[in-house]
Every structure is written in structure tokens, then in C-alpha cells.
Coordinates of C-alpha atoms in Angstrom, one line a residue:
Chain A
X178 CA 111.4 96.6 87.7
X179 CA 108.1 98.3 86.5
X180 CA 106.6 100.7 89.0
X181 CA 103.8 100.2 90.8
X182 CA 101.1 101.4 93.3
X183 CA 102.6 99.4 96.4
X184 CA 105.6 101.3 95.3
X185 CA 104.4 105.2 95.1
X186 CA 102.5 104.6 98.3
X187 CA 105.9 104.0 100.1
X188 CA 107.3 107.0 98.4
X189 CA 104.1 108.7 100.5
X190 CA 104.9 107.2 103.8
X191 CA 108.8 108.3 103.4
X192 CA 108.4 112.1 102.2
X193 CA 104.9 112.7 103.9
X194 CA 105.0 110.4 107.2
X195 CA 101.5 109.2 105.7
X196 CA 100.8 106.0 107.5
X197 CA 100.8 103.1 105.3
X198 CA 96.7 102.5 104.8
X199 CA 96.4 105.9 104.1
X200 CA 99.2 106.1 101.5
X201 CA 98.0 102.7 100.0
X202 CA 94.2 104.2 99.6
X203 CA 95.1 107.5 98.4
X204 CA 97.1 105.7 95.7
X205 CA 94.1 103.7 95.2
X206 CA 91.4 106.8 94.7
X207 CA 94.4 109.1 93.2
X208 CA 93.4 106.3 89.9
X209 CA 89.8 105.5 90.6
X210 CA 89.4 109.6 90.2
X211 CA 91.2 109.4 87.0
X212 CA 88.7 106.5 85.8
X213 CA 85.7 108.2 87.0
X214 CA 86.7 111.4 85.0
X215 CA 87.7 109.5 81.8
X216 CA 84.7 107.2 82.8
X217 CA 82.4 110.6 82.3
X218 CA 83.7 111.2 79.1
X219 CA 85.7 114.2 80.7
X220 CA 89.3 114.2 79.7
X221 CA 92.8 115.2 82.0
X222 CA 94.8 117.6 81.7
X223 CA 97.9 117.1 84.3
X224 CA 100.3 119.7 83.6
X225 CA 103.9 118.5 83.4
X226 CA 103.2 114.9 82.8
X227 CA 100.3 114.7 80.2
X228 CA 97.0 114.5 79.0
X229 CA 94.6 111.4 78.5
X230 CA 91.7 112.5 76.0
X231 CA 88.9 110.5 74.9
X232 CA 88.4 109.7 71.5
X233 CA 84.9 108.5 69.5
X234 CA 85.8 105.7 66.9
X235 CA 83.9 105.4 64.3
X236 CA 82.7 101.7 63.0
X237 CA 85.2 100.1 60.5
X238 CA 85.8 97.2 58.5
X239 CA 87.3 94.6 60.2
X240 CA 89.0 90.8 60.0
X241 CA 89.5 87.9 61.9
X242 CA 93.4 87.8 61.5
X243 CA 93.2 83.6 62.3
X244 CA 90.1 83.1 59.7
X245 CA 90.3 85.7 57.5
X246 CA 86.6 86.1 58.0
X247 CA 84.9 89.9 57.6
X248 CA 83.7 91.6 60.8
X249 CA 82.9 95.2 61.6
X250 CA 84.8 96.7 64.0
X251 CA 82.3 98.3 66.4
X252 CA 82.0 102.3 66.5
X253 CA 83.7 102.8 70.3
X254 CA 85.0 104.9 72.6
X255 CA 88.9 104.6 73.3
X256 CA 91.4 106.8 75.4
X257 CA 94.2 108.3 74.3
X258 CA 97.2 109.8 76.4
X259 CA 99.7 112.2 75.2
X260 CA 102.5 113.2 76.6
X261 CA 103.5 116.8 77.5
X262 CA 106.6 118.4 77.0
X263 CA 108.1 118.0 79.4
X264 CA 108.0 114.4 80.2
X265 CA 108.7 114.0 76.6
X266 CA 112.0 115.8 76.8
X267 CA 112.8 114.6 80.0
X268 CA 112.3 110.6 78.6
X269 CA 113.8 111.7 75.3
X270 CA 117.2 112.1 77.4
X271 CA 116.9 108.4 78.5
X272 CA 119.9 106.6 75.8
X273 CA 119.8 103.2 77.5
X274 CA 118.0 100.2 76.4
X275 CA 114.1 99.7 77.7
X276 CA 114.1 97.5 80.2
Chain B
X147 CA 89.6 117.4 84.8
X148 CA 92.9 119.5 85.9
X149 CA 95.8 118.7 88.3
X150 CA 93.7 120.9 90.9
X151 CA 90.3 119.8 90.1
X152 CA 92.0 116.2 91.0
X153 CA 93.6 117.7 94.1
X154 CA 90.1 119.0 95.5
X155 CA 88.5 115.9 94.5
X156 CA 91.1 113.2 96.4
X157 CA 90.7 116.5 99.3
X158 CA 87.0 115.3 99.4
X159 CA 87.8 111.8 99.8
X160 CA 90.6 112.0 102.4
X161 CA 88.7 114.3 104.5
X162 CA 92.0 113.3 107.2
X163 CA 94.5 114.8 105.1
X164 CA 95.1 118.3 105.1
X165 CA 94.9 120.0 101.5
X166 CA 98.6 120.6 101.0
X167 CA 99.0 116.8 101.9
X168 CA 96.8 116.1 99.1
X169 CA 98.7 118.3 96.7
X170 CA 102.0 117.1 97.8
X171 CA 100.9 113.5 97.5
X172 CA 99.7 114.6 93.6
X173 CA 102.9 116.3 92.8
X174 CA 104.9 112.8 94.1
X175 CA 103.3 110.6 92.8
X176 CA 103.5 112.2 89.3
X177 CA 107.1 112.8 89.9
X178 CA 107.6 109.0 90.5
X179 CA 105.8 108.2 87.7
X180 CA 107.6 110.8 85.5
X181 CA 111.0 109.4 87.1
X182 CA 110.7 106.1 86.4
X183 CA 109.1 106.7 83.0
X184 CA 112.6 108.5 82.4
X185 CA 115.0 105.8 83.6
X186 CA 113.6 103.8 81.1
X187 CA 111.3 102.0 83.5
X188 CA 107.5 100.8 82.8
X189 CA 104.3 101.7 85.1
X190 CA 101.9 99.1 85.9
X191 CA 98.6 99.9 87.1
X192 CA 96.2 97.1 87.1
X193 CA 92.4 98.2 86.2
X194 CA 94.2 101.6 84.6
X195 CA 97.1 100.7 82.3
X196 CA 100.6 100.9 82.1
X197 CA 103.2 103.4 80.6
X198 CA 106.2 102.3 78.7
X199 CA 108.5 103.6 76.5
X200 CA 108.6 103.3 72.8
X201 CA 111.4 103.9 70.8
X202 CA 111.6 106.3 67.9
X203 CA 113.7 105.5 64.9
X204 CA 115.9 108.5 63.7
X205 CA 114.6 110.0 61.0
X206 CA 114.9 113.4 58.3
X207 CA 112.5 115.9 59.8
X208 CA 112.0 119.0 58.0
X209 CA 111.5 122.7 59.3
X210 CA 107.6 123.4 58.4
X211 CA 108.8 127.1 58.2
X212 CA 111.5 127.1 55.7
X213 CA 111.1 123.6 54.3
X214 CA 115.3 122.9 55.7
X215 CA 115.9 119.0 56.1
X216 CA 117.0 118.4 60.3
X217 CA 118.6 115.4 61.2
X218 CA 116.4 114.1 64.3
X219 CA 118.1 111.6 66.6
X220 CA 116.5 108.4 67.7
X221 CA 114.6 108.5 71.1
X222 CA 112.2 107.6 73.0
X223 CA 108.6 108.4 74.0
X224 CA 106.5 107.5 76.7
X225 CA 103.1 105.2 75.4
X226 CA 100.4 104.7 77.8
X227 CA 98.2 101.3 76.9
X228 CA 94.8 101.8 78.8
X229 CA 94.2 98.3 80.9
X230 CA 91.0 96.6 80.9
X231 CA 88.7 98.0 83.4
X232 CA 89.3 101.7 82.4
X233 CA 88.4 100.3 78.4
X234 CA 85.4 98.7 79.5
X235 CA 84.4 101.8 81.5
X236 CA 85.0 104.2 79.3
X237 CA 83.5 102.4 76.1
X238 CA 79.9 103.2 76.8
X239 CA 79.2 100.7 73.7
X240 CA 79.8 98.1 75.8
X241 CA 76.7 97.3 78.2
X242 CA 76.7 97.8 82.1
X243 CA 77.5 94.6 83.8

């Protein structure tokens, strides 16, 4: 089962004794902060776990894959994430199939 | 923005929470996220995205110092796919709403 923010906010409530609106809207600003720094064109660096950047695209040729018909792709701005090193080594490790 | 420039900012917001709660709240949920990422298990954040894993053929790497074929396993890595509302807010080509 995919995680998810209902999910870390009860991980708050059992290791910090947070109660359970305060664990559910620190989850919820812990990822509006992340937007609103990505937002500003300011990218994040977490160490241990990775970075997201933010990249400028350039306009490109582009097609309608169901028509066939020519349209530029518009120059815009995208994020990227990469991970660090250790995350990678730690999900390298993983040998099962993805569920 | 750094892991403590996002601690002092969430410390601003949560003015009830002392700062090492903050931190420690950082640190887990990272942790969780990092766990799960490594049990094979996806991360779904509506409005932000979701983390997956992606899996990496193996493949005949080479040493970029002495030039030495390596035999690289096949793996996994994690992939992050941004979810609508961060796109639209970060793609300043697209006009306010």
C-alpha cells in the first residue's frame, strides 16, 4: 500500500505524542513549504533523501501523438528530483518486485 | 532551501511546537518516506507528487578512470513524478488563476 500523509502523521502522534490535528497539519505545511520553495524558483536540498531542482525548458517541436498534427511544445519550467546517495543505495538493496 | 532552512520555516508556522519537535517530525517523516521508498513501496502526495521506484536493467558499465568493463547488477531507483498543483505552480508560463 502506497504511503501517504494520513499515514506519516500517525507515525508523528506515536514517536512524538503530537496530537492528531497537529500531526495532520504539520504533514500538511511540511509539503506546502516544499511547494512554496520550488514555487519561488528556489530548489531543495534535503540531505540523506535528495534534491528536487528546477529546471528551464526550452520551446521544442512537438506532435499530437493521436493526429499527427505539429505543435510547439511550450518553453516551461519543470522540477526535477534526484536522489542522494544514500536513499539510492538504500532502495538499490530492495530485490523484490515493485509493488 | 535546506533541511534546516525547512525546519525554521515549519518552527514559524507551528509556533506550539518546540524546535526539536519540529526537527524530529523532519527527520521522521523523511525516514518514512525513505523506508517505504526502500521496501519497494510508492509515496502518494496529492497536489505534490508521488515517488516510485523504477527499475534499472543490468547493464556493462565501464570504469571512466581506466576504461575496465564492470558488470553492474540490475536495481532499482527511486523516481519522483511532480503531481499537478506543484507543475502548475512552479511553471510560471502558465497564467495565475
Amino acid at each position: 500500500m502506497a504511503l501517504t500523509k494520513a499515514m506519516m502523521a500517525e507515525r508523528l502522534c506515536d514517536e512524538l505524542g503530537l496530537n492528531k490535528r497537529e500531526a495532520k497539519e504539520f504533514v500538511e505545511t511540511f509539503f506546502e513549504e516544499l511547494k512554496i520553495s520550488l514555487e519561488n524558483g528556489d530548489s531543495i536540498k534535503l540531505s540523506g533523501f535528495g534534491n528536487f531542482d528546477i529546471r528551464d525548458k526550452r520551446e521544442r517541436p512537438g506532435r499530437n501523438p493521436k493526429t499527427g498534427e505539429e505543435i510547439p511544445i511550450l518553453a516551461r519550467r519543470v522540477v526535477t528530483f534526484k536522489s542522494g546517495q544514500k536513499l539510492k543505495t538504500r532502495v538499490e538493496a530492495y530485490a523484490g518486485s515493485v509493488k | 532551501m535546506t533541511k534546516s532552512e525547512l525546519i525554521e520555516n515549519l518552527a514559524m508556522k507551528h509556533t506550539h511546537l518546540n524546535l526539536i519537535d519540529v526537527e524530529s517530525s523532519v527527520k521522521i517523516i523523511l525516514e518514512h518516506m525513505a523506508q517505504s521508498l526502500s521496501k519497494g513501496e510508492r509515496i502518494e502526495i496529492r497536489g505534490f507528487g508521488s515517488f516510485s521506484l523504477h527499475h534499472r536493467k543490468a547493464r556493462t558499465g565501464r570504469n571512466p578512470k581506466t576504461g575496465e568493463a564492470v558488470a553492474l547488477a540490475e536495481k532499482y531507483a527511486p523516481h519522483f513524478k511532480p503531481g499537478k498543483e506543484l507543475r502548475e505552480r512552479v511553471d510560471t508560463s502558465i497564467p495565475e488563476q
